[in-house]
Coordinates of C-alpha atoms and ligand atoms in Angstrom, one line a residue:
M1 CA -12.6 39.3 -53.1
D2 CA -11.6 42.8 -50.9
F3 CA -7.6 42.3 -52.2
D4 CA -7.5 46.0 -49.7
R5 CA -8.4 44.1 -46.9
Y6 CA -5.4 40.9 -47.6
D7 CA -1.9 41.3 -48.9
R8 CA -0.8 44.8 -47.2
V9 CA 3.3 43.4 -47.6
R10 CA 5.5 44.5 -49.8
P11 CA 9.2 42.7 -50.0
I12 CA 10.5 45.1 -52.9
R13 CA 10.5 49.0 -52.9
W14 CA 11.9 51.1 -55.8
D15 CA 12.1 55.0 -55.5
G16 CA 13.4 56.0 -58.9
Q17 CA 17.1 55.4 -57.6
R18 CA 17.1 52.9 -54.9
L19 CA 16.1 49.1 -53.6
H20 CA 14.2 49.1 -50.4
L21 CA 14.2 45.6 -50.1
L22 CA 12.2 43.9 -47.0
D23 CA 15.0 42.5 -44.7
Q24 CA 13.5 38.8 -44.5
R25 CA 16.2 37.6 -42.0
A26 CA 14.7 39.9 -39.5
L27 CA 11.2 39.5 -39.4
P28 CA 9.0 38.4 -38.0
F29 CA 10.1 40.4 -35.4
I30 CA 12.1 43.5 -37.2
E31 CA 10.7 45.4 -40.1
R32 CA 13.5 47.0 -41.7
D33 CA 14.8 47.5 -45.5
V34 CA 18.1 46.8 -46.6
V35 CA 18.4 49.4 -49.9
C36 CA 20.7 48.9 -52.3
G37 CA 22.2 50.8 -54.8
S38 CA 24.0 49.2 -56.4
A39 CA 23.3 45.6 -59.0
D40 CA 25.7 44.0 -56.3
E41 CA 24.4 44.9 -54.0
V42 CA 20.9 43.1 -55.0
A43 CA 22.9 40.1 -56.2
V44 CA 24.4 39.4 -52.8
A45 CA 20.9 40.1 -50.9
I46 CA 19.4 37.7 -52.7
H47 CA 22.1 35.7 -51.9
A48 CA 21.3 35.7 -48.7
L49 CA 17.5 35.6 -48.5
V50 CA 17.0 39.2 -47.6
V51 CA 14.9 38.6 -51.0
R52 CA 13.4 34.8 -51.6
G53 CA 10.8 33.6 -53.4
A54 CA 11.2 32.9 -57.3
P55 CA 8.8 35.9 -59.1
A56 CA 10.0 38.0 -56.2
I57 CA 13.9 37.0 -56.6
G58 CA 13.2 37.5 -60.5
I59 CA 11.6 41.2 -60.2
A60 CA 14.5 42.3 -57.4
A61 CA 16.7 41.0 -60.1
A62 CA 14.7 43.0 -62.8
W63 CA 15.4 46.4 -61.1
A64 CA 18.8 46.2 -60.2
V65 CA 19.2 45.3 -64.7
V66 CA 17.9 49.0 -64.2
M67 CA 20.2 50.0 -61.9
A68 CA 23.4 48.7 -63.8
A69 CA 22.3 50.2 -66.9
R70 CA 22.1 54.1 -65.1
A71 CA 26.3 54.2 -65.0
V72 CA 26.3 53.2 -68.6
T73 CA 26.8 55.7 -71.6
A74 CA 25.6 53.5 -75.1
A75 CA 24.0 54.7 -78.1
D76 CA 21.6 52.1 -77.9
G77 CA 20.0 48.7 -75.7
A78 CA 22.5 46.2 -77.8
A79 CA 25.5 49.1 -77.0
A80 CA 24.2 48.6 -73.4
L81 CA 23.9 45.0 -73.2
A82 CA 28.0 44.8 -74.3
I83 CA 29.3 46.7 -70.9
I84 CA 26.4 45.4 -68.5
D85 CA 26.4 41.8 -68.9
P86 CA 28.6 40.3 -66.9
I87 CA 26.0 42.5 -64.1
L88 CA 23.2 40.4 -65.7
Q89 CA 25.3 37.1 -65.7
R90 CA 26.4 37.9 -61.6
L91 CA 22.7 38.7 -60.7
A92 CA 21.9 35.1 -62.3
K93 CA 24.6 32.9 -59.9
S94 CA 23.0 35.0 -57.3
R95 CA 20.2 31.8 -56.9
P96 CA 20.6 29.1 -59.2
T97 CA 17.0 27.2 -59.0
A98 CA 14.5 29.4 -58.9
V99 CA 13.3 29.8 -62.8
N100 CA 11.8 33.2 -62.6
L101 CA 15.3 34.7 -62.1
M102 CA 16.5 33.7 -64.9
W103 CA 13.2 34.6 -67.2
A104 CA 12.9 38.5 -65.6
L105 CA 16.9 38.3 -66.6
A106 CA 15.6 37.6 -70.3
R107 CA 13.1 39.3 -70.6
M108 CA 15.7 42.8 -69.3
R109 CA 17.6 40.7 -71.9
A110 CA 15.3 40.7 -74.6
V111 CA 13.7 45.0 -73.9
L112 CA 18.1 45.7 -74.8
V113 CA 18.5 43.9 -77.7
R114 CA 15.6 45.6 -79.7
S115 CA 16.0 49.5 -77.9
G116 CA 17.7 52.2 -79.6
S117 CA 18.5 55.7 -78.2
D118 CA 15.7 54.9 -74.6
W119 CA 16.9 51.6 -73.5
Q120 CA 17.4 53.0 -69.9
Q121 CA 13.1 54.7 -69.7
R122 CA 12.1 50.5 -71.7
L123 CA 14.7 48.7 -69.5
A124 CA 12.9 50.5 -66.1
D125 CA 9.2 50.2 -67.8
E126 CA 10.5 46.6 -68.2
A127 CA 11.0 46.1 -64.8
A128 CA 7.9 47.8 -62.8
A129 CA 6.3 45.3 -65.8
I130 CA 7.4 42.6 -64.6
A131 CA 6.1 43.6 -61.5
R132 CA 2.9 44.5 -62.3
E133 CA 2.2 41.0 -64.0
D134 CA 3.3 39.1 -61.5
L135 CA 0.8 41.2 -59.3
A136 CA -2.1 40.4 -61.6
A137 CA -1.1 36.6 -62.0
N138 CA -1.0 36.2 -58.5
R139 CA -4.8 37.5 -57.8
H140 CA -6.0 35.5 -61.0
M141 CA -4.6 32.4 -60.1
G142 CA -5.4 32.8 -56.9
A143 CA -9.4 32.4 -57.9
L144 CA -8.5 29.9 -59.9
G145 CA -7.1 28.1 -57.1
A146 CA -9.9 29.0 -54.6
A147 CA -12.1 27.3 -57.1
L148 CA -10.7 23.6 -56.6
I149 CA -11.6 23.8 -53.8
A150 CA -14.8 23.0 -51.7
P151 CA -16.2 24.8 -48.5
G152 CA -14.9 23.7 -45.3
S153 CA -11.8 22.1 -46.2
G154 CA -9.3 22.2 -44.9
V155 CA -5.6 22.8 -46.5
Y156 CA -1.8 23.1 -45.9
T157 CA 0.9 24.8 -46.7
H158 CA 4.9 24.8 -47.5
C159 CA 7.1 27.5 -46.9
N160 CA 6.2 30.5 -47.5
T161 CA 4.9 31.8 -50.9
G162 CA 2.5 34.7 -49.7
S163 CA 2.8 38.7 -50.5
L164 CA 7.1 38.3 -49.1
A165 CA 7.4 36.3 -52.3
T166 CA 5.8 38.2 -54.7
A167 CA 5.0 41.5 -56.1
G168 CA 2.2 40.5 -53.6
F169 CA -0.5 37.8 -52.9
G170 CA 1.5 35.6 -53.3
T171 CA 0.8 32.6 -54.7
A172 CA -0.2 29.4 -53.1
L173 CA -1.3 31.4 -50.2
G174 CA -2.8 34.2 -52.6
V175 CA -5.1 31.4 -53.7
I176 CA -5.5 30.8 -49.4
R177 CA -6.0 34.1 -49.4
A178 CA -8.6 33.4 -51.8
G179 CA -10.1 30.4 -50.0
V180 CA -10.6 31.9 -46.6
A181 CA -12.5 35.1 -48.1
E182 CA -15.0 32.7 -50.4
A183 CA -15.2 30.6 -47.4
R184 CA -13.6 27.9 -48.4
I185 CA -11.2 27.3 -46.0
A186 CA -11.8 26.2 -42.8
R187 CA -8.8 25.6 -41.3
V188 CA -4.9 26.0 -42.4
F189 CA -1.6 24.0 -41.3
A190 CA 1.7 25.8 -42.1
G191 CA 4.2 23.8 -42.1
E192 CA 7.1 25.9 -40.1
T193 CA 10.1 25.3 -43.4
R194 CA 13.8 24.1 -41.4
P195 CA 15.8 24.6 -41.5
W196 CA 15.2 28.6 -42.6
L197 CA 11.3 28.6 -40.9
Q198 CA 10.0 30.1 -43.9
G199 CA 6.5 28.9 -42.4
A200 CA 7.5 29.6 -39.3
R201 CA 9.2 33.1 -39.9
L202 CA 6.3 34.3 -43.2
T203 CA 3.9 32.8 -43.5
V204 CA 2.2 32.9 -40.7
W205 CA 3.3 36.6 -39.9
E206 CA 1.8 37.6 -42.8
L207 CA -1.5 34.9 -42.6
Q208 CA -2.0 37.0 -38.6
R209 CA -1.9 40.7 -40.5
D210 CA -4.6 39.2 -42.2
G211 CA -5.7 38.4 -39.6
I212 CA -5.9 34.9 -41.0
D213 CA -6.2 32.3 -38.8
A214 CA -3.3 29.4 -39.1
T215 CA -1.6 26.9 -37.2
L216 CA 1.8 26.4 -37.2
V217 CA 2.9 23.0 -37.2
A218 CA 6.6 21.2 -36.8
D219 CA 7.3 19.6 -40.8
S220 CA 7.9 16.1 -39.3
A221 CA 4.1 16.3 -38.0
A222 CA 2.7 16.7 -42.3
A223 CA 1.4 13.2 -42.0
H224 CA 0.5 12.9 -38.8
V225 CA -2.1 16.0 -40.4
M226 CA -3.0 14.6 -43.1
K227 CA -3.8 11.8 -41.5
S228 CA -5.8 13.0 -38.6
G229 CA -8.1 13.9 -42.2
Q230 CA -8.4 17.5 -41.0
V231 CA -6.5 18.8 -44.3
Q232 CA -7.8 18.3 -47.7
W233 CA -5.9 19.7 -50.2
L234 CA -1.6 20.4 -50.0
I235 CA -1.1 23.9 -51.3
V236 CA 2.1 24.2 -52.7
G237 CA 4.3 26.8 -53.8
A238 CA 7.0 25.9 -56.8
D239 CA 10.9 28.0 -58.0
R240 CA 10.9 25.8 -61.4
I241 CA 7.8 24.0 -63.4
C242 CA 9.3 21.3 -66.3
A243 CA 8.6 20.4 -69.3
N244 CA 6.8 17.2 -68.0
G245 CA 5.4 18.5 -65.0
D246 CA 7.9 18.1 -62.6
V247 CA 8.0 20.7 -59.6
A248 CA 11.1 22.4 -57.5
N249 CA 10.2 23.2 -54.9
K250 CA 11.3 24.5 -51.4
I251 CA 13.1 20.9 -49.8
G252 CA 9.9 18.9 -47.8
T253 CA 7.9 19.7 -50.2
Y254 CA 8.3 15.6 -52.2
A255 CA 8.0 14.1 -48.6
L256 CA 4.9 16.6 -48.6
A257 CA 3.0 15.0 -52.3
I258 CA 4.0 11.6 -50.7
A259 CA 2.3 11.2 -47.8
A260 CA -0.4 13.6 -49.2
R261 CA -1.1 11.1 -51.7
H262 CA -1.1 8.6 -49.7
H263 CA -3.5 9.7 -47.1
G264 CA -5.6 11.2 -49.8
V265 CA -4.8 15.0 -49.4
R266 CA -4.9 16.7 -53.2
T267 CA -1.8 19.1 -54.2
M268 CA -2.4 21.5 -55.8
V269 CA 1.0 23.0 -57.3
V270 CA 0.4 27.2 -57.1
A271 CA 3.1 29.5 -59.6
P272 CA 3.1 31.7 -62.6
S273 CA 4.8 31.2 -65.8
S274 CA 7.1 32.4 -65.1
T275 CA 7.8 29.6 -63.2
V276 CA 7.3 27.5 -66.7
D277 CA 10.6 26.1 -68.2
M278 CA 10.4 24.1 -71.0
A279 CA 13.9 23.9 -72.0
T280 CA 14.1 21.5 -68.7
A281 CA 13.2 18.1 -69.9
D282 CA 12.2 17.0 -66.0
G283 CA 13.6 17.3 -62.8
S284 CA 16.5 16.0 -62.9
G285 CA 18.0 18.5 -65.2
I286 CA 17.5 21.0 -62.8
E287 CA 20.1 22.6 -60.7
I288 CA 19.2 21.9 -56.9
E289 CA 20.9 24.8 -54.5
L290 CA 23.0 24.1 -51.5
R291 CA 22.9 25.8 -49.0
D292 CA 25.5 27.0 -45.8
P293 CA 25.2 23.8 -43.5
A294 CA 25.7 26.5 -41.0
E295 CA 22.0 26.5 -41.4
L296 CA 21.8 23.7 -40.6
L297 CA 24.1 23.5 -36.5
S298 CA 23.0 26.4 -35.2
F299 CA 20.0 27.9 -34.3
A300 CA 19.2 31.6 -33.9
G301 CA 22.6 32.0 -34.0
Q302 CA 23.6 29.6 -31.4
R303 CA 25.9 25.7 -31.9
T304 CA 23.0 23.7 -32.0
V305 CA 24.9 20.0 -32.8
A306 CA 28.1 19.6 -31.4
E307 CA 31.3 20.4 -32.8
G308 CA 32.7 18.3 -35.7
V309 CA 29.5 16.9 -36.7
K310 CA 29.0 17.2 -40.8
A311 CA 25.5 18.8 -42.4
W312 CA 24.0 18.5 -46.0
N313 CA 22.2 20.8 -47.2
P314 CA 19.6 21.0 -50.1
V315 CA 17.1 23.2 -49.8
F316 CA 15.0 22.8 -52.3
D317 CA 14.3 18.6 -53.8
V318 CA 11.8 17.8 -56.8
T319 CA 8.1 15.9 -57.0
P320 CA 7.4 14.1 -60.1
A321 CA 5.0 15.7 -62.0
E322 CA 2.8 12.1 -61.1
L323 CA 2.3 13.3 -58.3
I324 CA 0.8 16.6 -58.9
D325 CA -2.7 16.6 -59.0
V326 CA -3.5 19.8 -60.1
L327 CA -1.4 23.0 -61.4
V328 CA -2.3 26.6 -61.2
T329 CA -1.0 29.3 -63.5
E330 CA -2.1 32.5 -64.2
R331 CA -3.3 30.3 -68.1
G332 CA -5.6 28.4 -65.6
V333 CA -5.5 24.8 -64.5
I334 CA -4.0 21.9 -65.8
E335 CA -5.4 18.7 -63.9
R336 CA -2.4 15.8 -63.7
P337 CA 0.4 17.9 -65.6
N338 CA 2.3 15.8 -67.7
A339 CA 4.3 16.2 -70.7
A340 CA 1.1 16.7 -73.8
S341 CA -0.5 18.9 -71.5
M342 CA 2.4 20.9 -70.5
A343 CA 2.8 21.6 -74.3
R344 CA 0.3 22.4 -75.1
A345 CA -0.1 24.8 -72.3
F346 CA 3.4 26.5 -72.2
T347 CA 5.0 25.7 -75.7
K348 CA 6.1 28.7 -76.3
I349 CA 7.6 29.5 -72.7
T350 CA 11.9 29.3 -72.8
T351 CA 14.3 30.5 -70.8
G352 CA 16.5 31.9 -72.8
Ligands
MRU1 O1 14.5 28.9 -49.9 P1 12.7 30.2 -51.1 O2 12.2 30.9 -49.2 O3 13.9 30.8 -51.9 O4 12.6 29.2 -51.2 C1 10.8 29.5 -51.9 C2 10.1 28.4 -51.5 O5 10.6 27.8 -52.1 C3 8.8 29.0 -53.1 O6 7.5 27.6 -52.4 C4 8.6 29.5 -53.8 O7 10.1 30.3 -54.3 C5 7.8 29.9 -54.3 S1 7.3 31.9 -53.4 C6 6.0 32.2 -54.3

């Protein structure tokens, strides 16, 4: 496929000194960068959702480690690690659910452990490799996932899993990009994704820039859309995939998968192997991020809920493996993932 025609947005740019993050809080109307000059600033930006989406969080954290290392003088990587370890731990805590964050930090840590005096350069090379490999994985998954979709199909997606959430092209949105390019996908529905509106503010904006026609719906319209027969696939990303195939993803994914199964819509989860966490047996072991209830109590800075009302704001949920028809990673396609098929494909993947 012609990748240059699609996927023109880049959420993360390293200029050799500082990390430029496209501020996803301000999109779609304001395109501005938050420029981070330290690892601490990156940790704050990850927590504040300046940069978001599991793979993008991991990439940003990797560059944060490069910045943390700049201030350090050490004979080798192991000595440097002893100094910057608290910063790695701080970064790991910036968001708890997306395992790509811990995975990227584990990779940077491993580079330090095995590096000699050139450890600073090795860290920078590793951060660049993490980003490069993510883009390649996404393009490959796009082809694998699109091949499963019959021409003329409609798809429903949730949250934002596109260029903005990755090194580029996207996971679930990459499959949608490839599926549209190959004329397999005829209709795209995107849910708003309350409360942060990743679907409404980010996904349909990305698709519009690519010239891909997409229809925004309220999250609460999803089951109705599925019942109407307009969609054949639910295509979503993941923040963590457990050893038994359970998938943590943006809150609402679980309800969508239930509705999809009820209506004969197939569910496809698309994520790189960096999202697979074989050290977590099943979804009950995943920490679900709870964010400020204020995200539910107001809209665009304007309070919409009576004073004194309480809210609960879990921002991810777990979809049990039995509701997933297909898992697509860059390693291939797994139909109906379960503990046995996950073990065959990913035995060596742990987060460290
Ligand atoms: O809270 P967010 O916006 O970081 O949540 C993002 C998601 O849930 C995505 O579906 C997931 O990270 C995959 S992004 C390729």
